[in-house]
Amino acid sequence: MKVPCDLRDLQGVLRHDFYFGYATAATQVEGGWDADGKGASIWDTFAHTPGKVKDGSTPNDAVLSYYKVKEDAALLKSYGVTAYRFSLSWSRIIPLGGKGDPVNEAGLRYYEELVDELLKNGITPFVTLFHWDTPQALEDRYGGLLNKEAYTPDFVNYARVCFERLGDRVKHWITYNEPGVYTLAGYAAGVHAPARSSNRKLNEEGDSSTEPFIVGHTELVSHAYAVKLYREEFQAKQKGTIGITLHGNYSEPWDINDPLDVEAAERAREFEIAWYGDPVYKTGDYPASMRTQLGDRLPRFTPEESKLVLGSSDFYGMNSYTTFYVRHLNTPPHIDDHSGNIEKLDTNSEGVSRGPESDTYWLRTAPWGFRKLLNWIWKRYGVPIYITENGTTAKGETEPSEAVLNDTFRIDFFEGYLEAIGRAVEEDRIDIRSYFAWTFTDNWEWAAGYTDRFGVTYVDFESQEKKRYPKRSATVLKELFQHMIKQK
């Protein structure tokens, strides 16, 4: 492969122990939704409810990763990865979820087999404990994450089971994946499980003005207690790292010469990212801009919780895809606003687009904003950054034809974002330690079902075996990282 001009001078800029690989989530890839004693998650319930998923599909089979451990590990190895990020299904390990409920040996054995197969292929596992799939039994029992007191000991117990069984081989743990997306999509918009919001046309129950912040608080506190457990009982012996992965796209002022838009963009970043980032990495509390707008609807940390949450992540786990232009609003914030009273736009005041369109309405290629966001996170928090998700869909991926498998749109996306990372390391001196592309194979993309294809591997969803076809982007990423990672 001929290295693109923009990346030629970035040879060897990434540290020799930089991790490159792909990220996935249990619900989206495993299938075997009720196999070998697995319990139901809130996503099983959601998908089995008519009208909730765009194409009416379910993750019952997903892409059958549960049955393809060896095959998928071999494919990952052929893609040249050094790491693979996946999540554990809580209800596969503890079907009813609670600390007093039985552990499912078959579920644990599956994850042990997966970890062992990855290690055998020279691939380092990065393991996420919670990627949105709360056990349905806990939702039924006490309202899931709306009940911090009941939920936290159950989550910590689940974490303990995972550390005990897998921690001798797993050295990279992530407690929560994108806690903010879980709360906003599930409890504010109500378009994800557990499908709660103030919109009675869509959801029977919920309060978009309070529940997202209650759930976010539970996530932060239970995360901190799980980290406390790992650090006190496991870290010294197992010698691993543990942290959290936060979502966040970059917000750029719509008019860079308007102080109100500059303020609005910063406020948008705080509502989206610092909501979780500040308590964990900066102050042990929520940003002042959130408290000003939300008042007592934003929960308050006890002194003990604040102390526990601050410093509770060994790294900054970063999921980011795109950039938006942000304009201030002159009207008072709506009771159900979760963004800092701003408007998001696709073009700025001068008519400049944020980037080329993908096949997903919100996602546009914008590496220029990605580098700005890396700088914003580094300047605000100053901890090593692990990029744990980044990727794109592409229009017209409807069959594994030569044109579709030569996925130039995705290749352009990756080249742009990898250049941004290289420059951020080389010129901005930011400590970046991993890049996990989203995602390994096309999969079941939550409420979009099988309509959004993010994979570097095309999957024939109609075939019984969910046949895989590598796209060219998989080869390009492999070669770009061979160029950019310093040789030992």
Coordinates of C-alpha atoms in Angstrom, one line a residue:
M1 CA 0.0 0.0 0.0
K2 CA 1.2 3.5 -0.8
V3 CA 0.9 5.6 2.3
P4 CA -1.2 8.7 1.7
C5 CA 0.9 12.0 1.4
D6 CA -0.7 13.4 4.5
L7 CA 0.5 10.5 6.6
R8 CA 4.0 9.9 5.2
D9 CA 5.7 12.1 7.8
L10 CA 3.9 10.3 10.6
Q11 CA 6.0 7.1 10.4
G12 CA 6.7 5.7 13.9
V13 CA 5.0 8.6 15.8
L14 CA 2.8 6.2 17.9
R15 CA 4.4 4.5 20.9
H16 CA 5.7 0.9 20.3
D17 CA 3.2 -0.5 22.8
F18 CA 0.2 1.3 21.1
Y19 CA -2.9 -0.9 21.0
F20 CA -4.7 -1.1 17.6
G21 CA -7.9 -3.2 17.2
Y22 CA -11.6 -3.2 16.9
A23 CA -14.4 -2.7 19.5
T24 CA -17.7 -4.6 19.8
A25 CA -20.6 -5.0 22.3
A26 CA -22.1 -8.3 23.5
T27 CA -25.7 -7.5 22.5
Q28 CA -24.6 -6.4 19.0
V29 CA -22.5 -9.4 18.0
E30 CA -23.0 -12.5 20.2
G31 CA -26.4 -14.0 19.3
G32 CA -27.3 -17.0 21.4
W33 CA -29.6 -14.6 23.3
D34 CA -31.1 -17.3 25.5
A35 CA -28.4 -20.1 25.0
D36 CA -26.9 -22.1 27.8
G37 CA -28.7 -20.4 30.6
K38 CA -28.4 -16.8 29.6
G39 CA -31.0 -14.5 31.2
A40 CA -32.8 -11.7 29.4
S41 CA -31.4 -8.2 29.2
I42 CA -33.4 -5.0 28.8
W43 CA -32.3 -5.1 25.1
D44 CA -33.9 -8.5 24.6
T45 CA -37.1 -7.1 26.0
F46 CA -36.9 -3.9 23.9
A47 CA -36.2 -5.7 20.7
H48 CA -39.0 -8.2 21.2
T49 CA -41.4 -5.4 21.6
P50 CA -43.0 -4.6 18.2
G51 CA -42.3 -1.2 16.8
K52 CA -39.1 -0.5 18.8
V53 CA -36.5 -1.4 16.3
K54 CA -36.3 0.3 12.8
D55 CA -36.3 -2.9 10.8
G56 CA -38.3 -5.1 13.3
S57 CA -35.2 -7.2 13.9
T58 CA -33.9 -8.7 17.2
P59 CA -30.4 -9.5 18.4
N60 CA -31.4 -13.2 18.9
D61 CA -28.7 -14.3 16.4
A62 CA -26.8 -11.0 15.8
V63 CA -23.7 -12.1 14.0
L64 CA -23.3 -15.4 15.9
S65 CA -20.1 -14.5 17.6
Y66 CA -21.1 -16.7 20.5
Y67 CA -20.5 -19.6 18.2
K68 CA -17.5 -18.3 16.2
V69 CA -14.8 -17.8 18.8
K70 CA -12.0 -19.4 16.8
E71 CA -13.1 -18.1 13.4
D72 CA -13.4 -14.5 14.6
A73 CA -10.1 -14.6 16.5
A74 CA -8.4 -15.9 13.3
L75 CA -10.0 -13.1 11.3
L76 CA -8.9 -10.5 13.8
K77 CA -5.3 -11.9 13.6
S78 CA -5.4 -11.6 9.8
Y79 CA -6.4 -8.0 10.3
G80 CA -3.1 -7.4 12.2
V81 CA -4.7 -6.2 15.4
T82 CA -2.8 -6.2 18.7
A83 CA -6.0 -5.8 20.8
Y84 CA -9.7 -6.5 20.8
R85 CA -12.3 -4.7 22.9
F86 CA -15.5 -6.5 23.7
S87 CA -18.2 -6.4 26.4
L88 CA -19.5 -9.1 28.8
S89 CA -23.2 -9.8 28.9
W90 CA -24.1 -9.4 32.6
S91 CA -27.2 -11.6 32.2
R92 CA -25.1 -14.3 30.5
I93 CA -22.9 -14.5 33.6
I94 CA -25.5 -13.9 36.3
P95 CA -28.9 -14.5 34.5
L96 CA -30.9 -12.7 37.2
G97 CA -28.2 -10.1 37.9
G98 CA -28.2 -9.8 41.7
K99 CA -25.6 -10.5 44.3
G100 CA -27.7 -13.3 45.7
D101 CA -28.4 -14.9 42.4
P102 CA -26.6 -17.9 40.9
V103 CA -23.7 -17.5 38.5
N104 CA -24.0 -19.2 35.1
E105 CA -20.9 -21.3 34.6
A106 CA -21.6 -21.8 30.9
G107 CA -21.6 -18.0 30.4
L108 CA -18.3 -17.6 32.2
R109 CA -16.7 -20.5 30.2
Y110 CA -17.6 -18.7 27.0
Y111 CA -15.7 -15.6 28.0
E112 CA -12.8 -17.6 29.3
E113 CA -12.6 -19.4 25.9
L114 CA -12.8 -16.1 24.1
V115 CA -10.0 -14.5 26.2
D116 CA -7.8 -17.6 25.8
E117 CA -8.3 -17.7 22.1
L118 CA -7.4 -14.0 21.7
L119 CA -4.3 -14.5 23.8
K120 CA -3.3 -17.5 21.8
N121 CA -3.4 -15.3 18.7
G122 CA -1.3 -12.6 20.3
I123 CA -4.3 -10.3 20.8
T124 CA -4.7 -8.3 24.1
P125 CA -8.3 -8.4 25.5
F126 CA -9.9 -5.1 26.6
V127 CA -13.0 -6.0 28.5
T128 CA -16.1 -3.8 29.2
L129 CA -18.3 -4.8 32.0
F130 CA -21.4 -2.8 31.0
H131 CA -22.3 -1.9 27.5
W132 CA -26.0 -0.9 28.1
D133 CA -27.5 -4.4 28.7
T134 CA -28.9 -4.3 32.3
P135 CA -30.3 -7.7 33.3
Q136 CA -34.1 -7.5 32.8
A137 CA -34.6 -9.1 36.3
L138 CA -33.0 -6.1 38.0
E139 CA -35.1 -3.7 36.0
D140 CA -38.2 -5.7 37.2
R141 CA -36.9 -6.1 40.7
Y142 CA -36.2 -2.5 41.6
G143 CA -36.1 -0.3 38.5
G144 CA -32.5 -1.0 37.6
L145 CA -30.2 2.1 37.6
L146 CA -32.9 4.3 38.9
N147 CA -32.3 2.7 42.3
K148 CA -28.7 3.5 43.3
E149 CA -28.8 1.8 46.7
A150 CA -30.1 -1.5 45.4
Y151 CA -28.2 -1.5 42.1
T152 CA -24.7 -0.6 43.2
P153 CA -24.0 -3.7 45.3
D154 CA -25.3 -5.9 42.5
F155 CA -23.0 -4.2 39.9
V156 CA -20.0 -4.5 42.3
N157 CA -20.7 -8.2 42.9
Y158 CA -20.9 -8.8 39.1
A159 CA -17.6 -7.0 38.7
R160 CA -16.1 -9.2 41.4
V161 CA -17.2 -12.4 39.6
C162 CA -15.5 -11.1 36.4
F163 CA -12.3 -10.0 38.1
E164 CA -12.0 -13.3 39.9
R165 CA -12.5 -15.5 36.9
L166 CA -10.9 -13.4 34.1
G167 CA -8.5 -11.0 35.9
D168 CA -5.5 -13.4 35.7
R169 CA -5.6 -13.0 31.9
V170 CA -7.5 -9.7 31.4
K171 CA -5.3 -6.6 32.2
H172 CA -7.5 -3.9 30.7
W173 CA -10.9 -3.3 32.3
I174 CA -13.6 -0.7 31.4
T175 CA -16.5 -0.4 33.8
Y176 CA -19.1 1.5 31.7
N177 CA -19.3 2.2 28.0
E178 CA -20.7 5.6 27.2
P179 CA -22.8 6.1 30.3
G180 CA -24.2 9.3 28.9
V181 CA -25.6 7.6 25.8
Y182 CA -27.2 4.9 27.9
T183 CA -29.0 7.6 30.0
L184 CA -29.9 10.0 27.2
A185 CA -31.2 7.4 24.7
G186 CA -32.8 5.2 27.3
Y187 CA -34.3 7.7 29.8
A188 CA -34.4 11.1 28.0
A189 CA -35.4 10.3 24.4
G190 CA -36.7 6.9 25.3
V191 CA -35.6 5.4 21.9
H192 CA -33.3 2.8 23.5
A193 CA -33.9 0.3 26.3
P194 CA -35.3 0.6 28.9
A195 CA -37.5 2.9 26.9
R196 CA -38.4 5.6 29.4
S197 CA -39.2 9.3 28.8
S198 CA -41.7 12.0 29.3
N199 CA -43.1 11.4 25.7
R200 CA -46.3 9.4 26.3
K201 CA -46.8 8.8 22.6
L202 CA -43.6 6.8 22.7
N203 CA -43.1 5.6 26.3
E204 CA -45.6 4.5 29.0
E205 CA -43.3 5.6 31.9
G206 CA -40.4 7.9 32.6
D207 CA -39.4 11.6 33.3
S208 CA -36.9 13.0 30.8
S209 CA -36.3 16.0 33.1
T210 CA -35.0 14.0 36.0
E211 CA -34.3 10.3 35.3
P212 CA -31.3 10.7 33.0
F213 CA -29.4 12.6 35.8
I214 CA -30.4 10.0 38.4
V215 CA -29.2 7.2 36.3
G216 CA -26.0 9.0 35.4
H217 CA -25.3 9.5 39.1
T218 CA -25.8 5.8 39.7
E219 CA -23.4 4.9 36.9
L220 CA -20.7 7.2 38.4
V221 CA -21.1 5.9 41.9
S222 CA -21.3 2.2 41.0
H223 CA -18.3 2.7 38.7
A224 CA -16.3 4.1 41.5
Y225 CA -17.2 1.3 43.9
A226 CA -16.2 -1.3 41.3
V227 CA -12.9 0.5 40.8
K228 CA -12.3 0.6 44.6
L229 CA -12.9 -3.1 44.7
Y230 CA -10.4 -3.8 41.9
R231 CA -7.7 -1.5 43.3
E232 CA -8.0 -2.9 46.9
E233 CA -8.4 -6.6 46.2
F234 CA -7.1 -7.4 42.7
Q235 CA -4.9 -4.8 41.1
A236 CA -1.7 -5.5 43.0
K237 CA -1.8 -9.2 42.2
Q238 CA -3.3 -9.0 38.7
K239 CA -1.4 -5.9 37.6
G240 CA -4.2 -4.5 35.4
T241 CA -5.7 -1.1 34.7
I242 CA -9.3 0.0 35.1
G243 CA -11.3 2.9 33.9
I244 CA -14.4 4.2 32.2
T245 CA -15.2 5.0 28.5
L246 CA -17.1 8.3 27.8
H247 CA -18.8 9.4 24.7
G248 CA -18.5 12.8 23.2
N249 CA -18.4 14.5 19.8
Y250 CA -16.7 17.9 19.4
S251 CA -18.8 21.1 19.5
E252 CA -17.5 24.0 17.4
P253 CA -19.0 27.5 17.7
W254 CA -21.4 28.2 14.8
D255 CA -20.0 31.7 14.6
I256 CA -16.4 31.8 16.1
N257 CA -16.7 35.6 16.4
D258 CA -19.8 35.5 18.5
P259 CA -18.8 35.2 22.3
L260 CA -22.3 33.7 23.0
D261 CA -21.6 30.9 20.5
V262 CA -18.1 30.3 21.9
E263 CA -19.7 30.0 25.3
A264 CA -22.5 27.8 24.0
A265 CA -20.0 25.4 22.4
E266 CA -18.0 25.1 25.7
R267 CA -21.3 24.5 27.6
A268 CA -22.3 21.8 25.1
R269 CA -18.9 20.0 25.7
E270 CA -19.5 20.2 29.4
F271 CA -23.1 18.9 29.2
E272 CA -22.0 16.0 26.9
I273 CA -18.5 15.1 28.2
A274 CA -17.7 16.9 31.5
W275 CA -21.0 15.6 32.9
Y276 CA -19.0 12.4 33.6
G277 CA -15.4 13.6 33.0
D278 CA -15.3 16.3 35.7
P279 CA -16.5 14.1 38.5
V280 CA -14.0 11.4 37.5
Y281 CA -10.9 13.4 36.4
K282 CA -11.2 17.0 37.6
T283 CA -13.3 18.0 40.6
G284 CA -15.3 15.1 42.0
D285 CA -18.4 17.1 41.0
Y286 CA -20.6 18.1 38.1
P287 CA -19.7 21.2 36.0
A288 CA -21.0 24.5 37.3
S289 CA -22.8 25.1 33.9
M290 CA -24.9 22.0 34.5
R291 CA -25.8 22.9 38.1
T292 CA -26.7 26.5 37.0
Q293 CA -29.2 25.2 34.4
L294 CA -30.5 22.0 36.2
G295 CA -30.5 23.0 39.9
D296 CA -31.7 20.3 42.2
R297 CA -32.6 18.0 39.2
L298 CA -28.9 17.2 39.1
P299 CA -28.1 14.9 42.1
R300 CA -25.5 15.8 44.6
F301 CA -22.5 13.6 45.6
T302 CA -22.0 12.9 49.3
P303 CA -18.5 13.9 50.4
E304 CA -17.7 10.1 50.5
E305 CA -19.0 9.6 46.9
S306 CA -17.1 12.6 45.6
K307 CA -13.9 11.4 47.1
L308 CA -14.5 8.0 45.7
V309 CA -15.4 9.1 42.2
L310 CA -12.5 11.6 41.7
G311 CA -9.5 9.8 40.4
S312 CA -11.4 6.5 39.8
S313 CA -10.1 5.9 36.2
D314 CA -6.5 5.0 35.3
F315 CA -7.1 6.5 31.8
Y316 CA -9.5 8.4 29.7
G317 CA -11.6 6.0 27.5
M318 CA -12.7 8.1 24.5
N319 CA -15.5 7.2 22.1
S320 CA -15.9 9.9 19.4
Y321 CA -17.2 10.0 15.9
T322 CA -18.0 13.5 14.6
T323 CA -18.3 17.2 15.2
F324 CA -21.3 19.6 15.3
Y325 CA -21.6 23.4 14.9
V326 CA -23.2 24.8 18.0
R327 CA -25.3 28.0 18.2
H328 CA -26.6 29.6 21.4
L329 CA -30.3 30.0 22.0
N330 CA -31.8 33.2 23.4
T331 CA -34.9 31.4 24.8
P332 CA -34.8 29.8 28.3
P333 CA -33.9 26.1 28.4
H334 CA -36.7 23.6 28.0
I335 CA -37.3 21.4 31.1
D336 CA -36.2 18.3 29.0
D337 CA -33.0 19.9 27.6
H338 CA -29.9 17.9 28.2
S339 CA -27.5 19.7 25.9
G340 CA -26.9 23.1 27.6
N341 CA -29.6 25.1 25.8
I342 CA -27.9 25.1 22.3
E343 CA -28.8 24.3 18.7
K344 CA -26.7 21.8 16.7
L345 CA -26.1 22.6 13.0
D346 CA -24.5 20.9 9.9
T347 CA -23.0 24.2 8.6
N348 CA -21.5 27.2 10.3
S349 CA -22.2 30.9 9.9
E350 CA -20.1 31.0 6.7
G351 CA -21.8 28.0 5.2
V352 CA -18.9 25.6 5.7
S353 CA -20.1 22.0 6.2
R354 CA -19.0 19.9 9.2
G355 CA -18.0 17.1 6.8
P356 CA -19.1 14.5 4.2
E357 CA -22.3 12.6 5.0
S358 CA -22.3 8.9 6.0
D359 CA -25.3 6.5 6.0
T360 CA -26.1 7.6 9.5
Y361 CA -27.9 10.9 9.9
W362 CA -25.8 12.4 12.7
L363 CA -22.4 11.1 11.6
R364 CA -20.2 13.1 9.3
T365 CA -16.4 12.8 8.7
A366 CA -14.8 15.6 10.6
P367 CA -11.2 14.8 11.6
W368 CA -10.5 18.5 12.1
G369 CA -12.8 18.4 15.1
F370 CA -11.4 15.2 16.4
R371 CA -8.0 16.7 16.9
K372 CA -9.5 19.7 18.7
L373 CA -11.4 17.3 21.0
L374 CA -8.2 15.4 21.8
N375 CA -6.6 18.7 22.8
W376 CA -9.7 19.7 24.9
I377 CA -9.7 16.4 26.8
W378 CA -6.0 16.4 27.3
K379 CA -5.9 20.0 28.5
R380 CA -8.9 19.6 30.9
Y381 CA -8.0 16.1 32.3
G382 CA -4.3 15.3 31.6
V383 CA -4.6 11.5 31.8
P384 CA -3.5 9.0 29.1
I385 CA -6.2 8.7 26.4
Y386 CA -7.3 5.4 25.1
I387 CA -9.5 5.8 22.0
T388 CA -12.0 3.0 22.5
E389 CA -14.4 3.7 19.5
N390 CA -14.2 5.6 16.3
G391 CA -15.7 4.7 12.9
T392 CA -18.4 5.3 10.2
T393 CA -21.1 3.8 8.1
A394 CA -21.0 4.3 4.3
K395 CA -23.9 4.8 1.9
G396 CA -25.0 1.9 -0.4
E397 CA -23.6 -1.0 1.5
T398 CA -26.4 -3.4 0.5
E399 CA -24.4 -6.4 -0.9
P400 CA -20.9 -7.8 -0.8
S401 CA -20.1 -6.5 -4.3
E402 CA -16.6 -5.5 -5.4
A403 CA -17.6 -1.8 -5.1
V404 CA -19.0 -2.2 -1.6
L405 CA -16.0 -4.2 -0.3
N406 CA -13.7 -1.5 -1.7
D407 CA -15.1 0.9 0.9
T408 CA -13.4 4.1 -0.1
F409 CA -15.6 6.4 2.1
R410 CA -14.6 4.5 5.2
I411 CA -11.0 4.4 4.2
D412 CA -11.0 8.2 3.7
F413 CA -12.6 8.5 7.2
F414 CA -9.9 6.4 8.8
E415 CA -7.1 8.2 7.0
G416 CA -8.3 11.5 8.2
Y417 CA -8.8 10.5 11.8
L418 CA -5.5 8.7 12.0
E419 CA -3.7 11.8 10.7
A420 CA -5.5 13.8 13.4
I421 CA -4.2 11.3 16.0
G422 CA -0.7 11.3 14.6
R423 CA -0.5 15.1 14.7
A424 CA -2.0 15.2 18.2
V425 CA 0.8 12.9 19.4
E426 CA 3.6 14.4 17.4
E427 CA 2.8 18.1 17.4
D428 CA 0.4 18.6 20.4
R429 CA 2.3 16.1 22.6
I430 CA -0.8 14.3 23.7
D431 CA -0.4 10.9 25.4
I432 CA -2.6 8.5 23.2
R433 CA -2.3 4.8 23.8
S434 CA -4.9 3.0 21.7
Y435 CA -7.2 3.1 18.8
F436 CA -10.2 0.8 18.5
A437 CA -12.2 1.2 15.3
W438 CA -15.9 0.7 15.4
T439 CA -16.3 -2.0 14.3
F440 CA -15.0 -5.5 13.5
T441 CA -18.0 -6.7 11.6
D442 CA -21.4 -5.3 10.6
N443 CA -23.7 -6.0 13.5
W444 CA -27.0 -5.4 15.1
E445 CA -26.9 -1.7 15.6
W446 CA -29.4 -1.2 18.5
A447 CA -32.6 0.5 17.6
A448 CA -31.4 0.8 14.0
G449 CA -31.3 -3.0 13.8
Y450 CA -29.3 -4.3 10.8
T451 CA -29.7 -1.1 8.8
D452 CA -26.5 0.6 10.0
R453 CA -23.3 -1.1 8.8
F454 CA -20.2 0.1 10.7
G455 CA -18.0 -3.0 10.1
V456 CA -14.7 -3.4 8.2
T457 CA -16.2 -6.8 7.6
Y458 CA -19.4 -7.1 5.5
V459 CA -21.9 -9.6 7.0
D460 CA -24.6 -11.3 5.0
F461 CA -27.4 -11.1 7.5
E462 CA -29.6 -13.3 5.3
S463 CA -27.2 -16.2 5.4
Q464 CA -27.7 -18.8 8.1
E465 CA -24.0 -18.6 9.2
K466 CA -23.8 -14.8 8.9
K467 CA -21.1 -15.1 6.3
R468 CA -18.2 -12.6 6.7
Y469 CA -16.5 -10.7 3.8
P470 CA -13.5 -8.5 4.6
K471 CA -13.7 -4.9 3.3
R472 CA -10.6 -3.2 2.0
S473 CA -10.6 -0.8 5.0
A474 CA -9.5 -3.7 7.2
T475 CA -6.3 -4.0 5.2
V476 CA -5.8 -0.2 4.9
L477 CA -6.0 0.2 8.7
K478 CA -3.6 -2.6 9.3
E479 CA -1.0 -1.0 6.9
L480 CA -1.5 2.5 8.3
F481 CA -0.8 1.3 11.8
Q482 CA 2.2 -0.7 10.7
H483 CA 3.5 2.7 9.3
M484 CA 2.5 4.8 12.3
I485 CA 3.4 2.5 15.3
K486 CA 7.1 2.7 16.3
Q487 CA 8.8 -0.7 15.8
K488 CA 10.2 -2.2 19.0

